[in-house]
Amino acid sequence: QVSLLESGGGLVQPGGSLRLSCSVSGIPVRNYHMGWFRQAPGKDREFVAASSRPGVTAFYGQSVEGRFTISRDNNNRMVYLQMSNLKPEDTAVYYCASSSTALSGIRQARMYNYWGQGTQVTVSS
C-alpha cells in the first residue's frame, strides 16, 4: 500500500521559514518524480516544486523560484520542501505527490499517481 505523509506545516510570520517533510512508503522513491503542490481556498491546485527521478533536476513554480528548495533522500524515502521568505500569499494546504510518468508532465497535477493528505501552511502576522 502506497502512503505519502506530509508534516511540518504551521503558522509562521511573513519573512519566516518552514521545512515541510514527506514520508513515503510502498514505492521506491528513487524511481519516481516527486512534487509539491499547494491549494488555497477557492483556488486551483498550484505546482510548487518537483524533483525529477532519481533527484537530478529541480523544477519550481514561478511564484516560489528563489525562495523554496526541494530535496529528497531516496534511501530513507523522504522528500523535503524548504520554504524561506514566506509571504501571506504562500498560505495554502501543501501536498506531496509522486509521479511515474514522463518528465514533460512534471508540473501537471494530473500526471501524479499518488498524493498525501496535505499539511496547512499559514503565513500571517
PDB file of C-alpha atoms in Angstrom:
ATOM      1  CA  GLN A   1       0.000   0.000   0.000  1.00  0.00           C
ATOM      2  CA  VAL A   2       1.341   3.399  -1.004  1.00  0.00           C
ATOM      3  CA  SER A   3       1.355   6.200   1.555  1.00  0.00           C
ATOM      4  CA  LEU A   4       2.642   9.760   1.458  1.00  0.00           C
ATOM      5  CA  LEU A   5       2.525  11.672   4.736  1.00  0.00           C
ATOM      6  CA  GLU A   6       3.320  15.358   4.970  1.00  0.00           C
ATOM      7  CA  SER A   7       4.427  17.138   8.123  1.00  0.00           C
ATOM      8  CA  GLY A   8       5.984  20.418   9.187  1.00  0.00           C
ATOM      9  CA  GLY A   9       3.215  22.853   8.385  1.00  0.00           C
ATOM     10  CA  GLY A  10       2.081  25.539  10.769  1.00  0.00           C
ATOM     11  CA  LEU A  11       1.729  29.243  11.403  1.00  0.00           C
ATOM     12  CA  VAL A  12       4.669  31.489  10.526  1.00  0.00           C
ATOM     13  CA  GLN A  13       5.154  35.233  10.243  1.00  0.00           C
ATOM     14  CA  PRO A  14       5.889  36.882   6.904  1.00  0.00           C
ATOM     15  CA  GLY A  15       9.572  36.588   6.111  1.00  0.00           C
ATOM     16  CA  GLY A  16       9.884  33.411   8.142  1.00  0.00           C
ATOM     17  CA  SER A  17      10.843  29.883   7.132  1.00  0.00           C
ATOM     18  CA  LEU A  18       9.408  26.400   7.351  1.00  0.00           C
ATOM     19  CA  ARG A  19      10.535  22.982   6.207  1.00  0.00           C
ATOM     20  CA  LEU A  20       7.942  20.513   5.050  1.00  0.00           C
ATOM     21  CA  SER A  21       8.664  16.804   5.070  1.00  0.00           C
ATOM     22  CA  CYS A  22       7.042  13.985   3.128  1.00  0.00           C
ATOM     23  CA  SER A  23       7.482  10.428   4.315  1.00  0.00           C
ATOM     24  CA  VAL A  24       6.846   7.876   1.579  1.00  0.00           C
ATOM     25  CA  SER A  25       6.120   4.180   1.899  1.00  0.00           C
ATOM     26  CA  GLY A  26       5.113   1.482  -0.554  1.00  0.00           C
ATOM     27  CA  ILE A  27       7.091   2.751  -3.567  1.00  0.00           C
ATOM     28  CA  PRO A  28      10.786   3.174  -4.353  1.00  0.00           C
ATOM     29  CA  VAL A  29      11.186   6.946  -4.220  1.00  0.00           C
ATOM     30  CA  ARG A  30      14.239   6.897  -6.492  1.00  0.00           C
ATOM     31  CA  ASN A  31      12.055   5.648  -9.367  1.00  0.00           C
ATOM     32  CA  TYR A  32       9.535   8.478  -9.106  1.00  0.00           C
ATOM     33  CA  HIS A  33       9.391  12.153  -9.804  1.00  0.00           C
ATOM     34  CA  MET A  34       8.413  13.794  -6.534  1.00  0.00           C
ATOM     35  CA  GLY A  35       6.459  17.012  -6.374  1.00  0.00           C
ATOM     36  CA  TRP A  36       4.902  19.563  -4.080  1.00  0.00           C
ATOM     37  CA  PHE A  37       1.654  21.300  -4.900  1.00  0.00           C
ATOM     38  CA  ARG A  38      -0.492  23.690  -2.914  1.00  0.00           C
ATOM     39  CA  GLN A  39      -4.092  24.750  -2.851  1.00  0.00           C
ATOM     40  CA  ALA A  40      -5.509  27.863  -1.274  1.00  0.00           C
ATOM     41  CA  PRO A  41      -9.230  28.239  -0.527  1.00  0.00           C
ATOM     42  CA  GLY A  42     -11.201  28.932  -3.691  1.00  0.00           C
ATOM     43  CA  LYS A  43      -8.199  28.393  -5.954  1.00  0.00           C
ATOM     44  CA  ASP A  44      -6.952  25.610  -8.189  1.00  0.00           C
ATOM     45  CA  ARG A  45      -4.149  23.315  -7.110  1.00  0.00           C
ATOM     46  CA  GLU A  46      -0.858  25.006  -7.976  1.00  0.00           C
ATOM     47  CA  PHE A  47       2.506  23.481  -8.855  1.00  0.00           C
ATOM     48  CA  VAL A  48       5.183  24.467  -6.327  1.00  0.00           C
ATOM     49  CA  ALA A  49       8.251  22.321  -6.922  1.00  0.00           C
ATOM     50  CA  ALA A  50       9.373  18.945  -8.221  1.00  0.00           C
ATOM     51  CA  SER A  51      12.425  16.737  -8.232  1.00  0.00           C
ATOM     52  CA  SER A  52      12.950  14.503 -11.243  1.00  0.00           C
ATOM     53  CA  ARG A  53      13.858  10.876 -10.590  1.00  0.00           C
ATOM     54  CA  PRO A  54      16.175   9.950  -9.018  1.00  0.00           C
ATOM     55  CA  GLY A  55      16.840  13.525  -7.919  1.00  0.00           C
ATOM     56  CA  VAL A  56      18.871  15.039 -10.749  1.00  0.00           C
ATOM     57  CA  THR A  57      16.892  18.164 -11.572  1.00  0.00           C
ATOM     58  CA  ALA A  58      14.640  20.508  -9.603  1.00  0.00           C
ATOM     59  CA  PHE A  59      11.751  22.492 -11.041  1.00  0.00           C
ATOM     60  CA  TYR A  60       9.947  25.388  -9.409  1.00  0.00           C
ATOM     61  CA  GLY A  61       6.815  27.379  -9.854  1.00  0.00           C
ATOM     62  CA  GLN A  62       7.375  30.993 -10.815  1.00  0.00           C
ATOM     63  CA  SER A  63       5.915  32.330  -7.577  1.00  0.00           C
ATOM     64  CA  VAL A  64       8.355  30.397  -5.365  1.00  0.00           C
ATOM     65  CA  GLU A  65      11.513  30.396  -7.507  1.00  0.00           C
ATOM     66  CA  GLY A  66      14.456  31.562  -5.407  1.00  0.00           C
ATOM     67  CA  ARG A  67      12.618  31.145  -2.093  1.00  0.00           C
ATOM     68  CA  PHE A  68      11.788  27.425  -1.945  1.00  0.00           C
ATOM     69  CA  THR A  69      14.100  24.431  -2.312  1.00  0.00           C
ATOM     70  CA  ILE A  70      13.068  20.825  -2.896  1.00  0.00           C
ATOM     71  CA  SER A  71      15.296  17.957  -1.841  1.00  0.00           C
ATOM     72  CA  ARG A  72      14.987  14.213  -1.406  1.00  0.00           C
ATOM     73  CA  ASP A  73      16.581  11.326   0.480  1.00  0.00           C
ATOM     74  CA  ASN A  74      15.880   8.265  -1.621  1.00  0.00           C
ATOM     75  CA  ASN A  75      17.380   5.818   0.845  1.00  0.00           C
ATOM     76  CA  ASN A  76      15.107   6.999   3.645  1.00  0.00           C
ATOM     77  CA  ARG A  77      12.133   7.675   1.339  1.00  0.00           C
ATOM     78  CA  MET A  78      11.830  11.304   2.328  1.00  0.00           C
ATOM     79  CA  VAL A  79      11.124  14.447   0.329  1.00  0.00           C
ATOM     80  CA  TYR A  80      11.547  17.943   1.706  1.00  0.00           C
ATOM     81  CA  LEU A  81      10.458  21.453   0.844  1.00  0.00           C
ATOM     82  CA  GLN A  82      12.479  24.223   2.454  1.00  0.00           C
ATOM     83  CA  MET A  83      10.487  27.446   2.332  1.00  0.00           C
ATOM     84  CA  SER A  84      12.099  30.794   3.055  1.00  0.00           C
ATOM     85  CA  ASN A  85      10.993  34.425   2.959  1.00  0.00           C
ATOM     86  CA  LEU A  86       7.411  33.281   3.253  1.00  0.00           C
ATOM     87  CA  LYS A  87       4.631  35.612   2.155  1.00  0.00           C
ATOM     88  CA  PRO A  88       0.930  35.720   3.075  1.00  0.00           C
ATOM     89  CA  GLU A  89       0.133  34.521  -0.448  1.00  0.00           C
ATOM     90  CA  ASP A  90       2.000  31.286   0.321  1.00  0.00           C
ATOM     91  CA  THR A  91      -0.826  30.347   2.687  1.00  0.00           C
ATOM     92  CA  ALA A  92      -2.321  27.072   1.477  1.00  0.00           C
ATOM     93  CA  VAL A  93      -2.554  23.357   2.061  1.00  0.00           C
ATOM     94  CA  TYR A  94       0.641  21.792   0.740  1.00  0.00           C
ATOM     95  CA  TYR A  95       0.571  18.349  -0.829  1.00  0.00           C
ATOM     96  CA  CYS A  96       3.328  15.879  -1.593  1.00  0.00           C
ATOM     97  CA  ALA A  97       2.859  13.708  -4.678  1.00  0.00           C
ATOM     98  CA  SER A  98       4.676  11.100  -6.739  1.00  0.00           C
ATOM     99  CA  SER A  99       4.679  10.523 -10.481  1.00  0.00           C
ATOM    100  CA  SER A 100       5.890   7.626 -12.609  1.00  0.00           C
ATOM    101  CA  THR A 101       5.033   9.308 -15.929  1.00  0.00           C
ATOM    102  CA  ALA A 102       7.095  11.297 -18.395  1.00  0.00           C
ATOM    103  CA  LEU A 103       9.260  14.206 -17.307  1.00  0.00           C
ATOM    104  CA  SER A 104       7.308  16.531 -19.592  1.00  0.00           C
ATOM    105  CA  GLY A 105       4.365  16.358 -17.218  1.00  0.00           C
ATOM    106  CA  ILE A 106       6.234  17.082 -14.043  1.00  0.00           C
ATOM    107  CA  ARG A 107       4.454  20.409 -13.467  1.00  0.00           C
ATOM    108  CA  GLN A 108       0.967  18.985 -14.018  1.00  0.00           C
ATOM    109  CA  ALA A 109      -1.018  17.675 -11.070  1.00  0.00           C
ATOM    110  CA  ARG A 110      -2.937  15.231 -13.266  1.00  0.00           C
ATOM    111  CA  MET A 111       0.306  13.402 -14.051  1.00  0.00           C
ATOM    112  CA  TYR A 112       0.857  12.377 -10.422  1.00  0.00           C
ATOM    113  CA  ASN A 113      -0.209   8.938  -9.279  1.00  0.00           C
ATOM    114  CA  TYR A 114      -0.145   9.209  -5.511  1.00  0.00           C
ATOM    115  CA  TRP A 115      -0.905  12.055  -3.127  1.00  0.00           C
ATOM    116  CA  GLY A 116      -0.604  12.807   0.545  1.00  0.00           C
ATOM    117  CA  GLN A 117      -3.382  14.319   2.608  1.00  0.00           C
ATOM    118  CA  GLY A 118      -1.730  17.702   2.899  1.00  0.00           C
ATOM    119  CA  THR A 119      -0.368  19.974   5.585  1.00  0.00           C
ATOM    120  CA  GLN A 120      -1.581  23.509   6.285  1.00  0.00           C
ATOM    121  CA  VAL A 121       0.832  26.414   5.980  1.00  0.00           C
ATOM    122  CA  THR A 122      -0.399  29.784   7.206  1.00  0.00           C
ATOM    123  CA  VAL A 123       1.692  32.914   6.785  1.00  0.00           C
ATOM    124  CA  SER A 124       0.327  35.732   8.876  1.00  0.00           C
ATOM    125  CA  SER A 125       1.409  38.368  11.360  1.00  0.00           C
TER     126      SER A 125
END
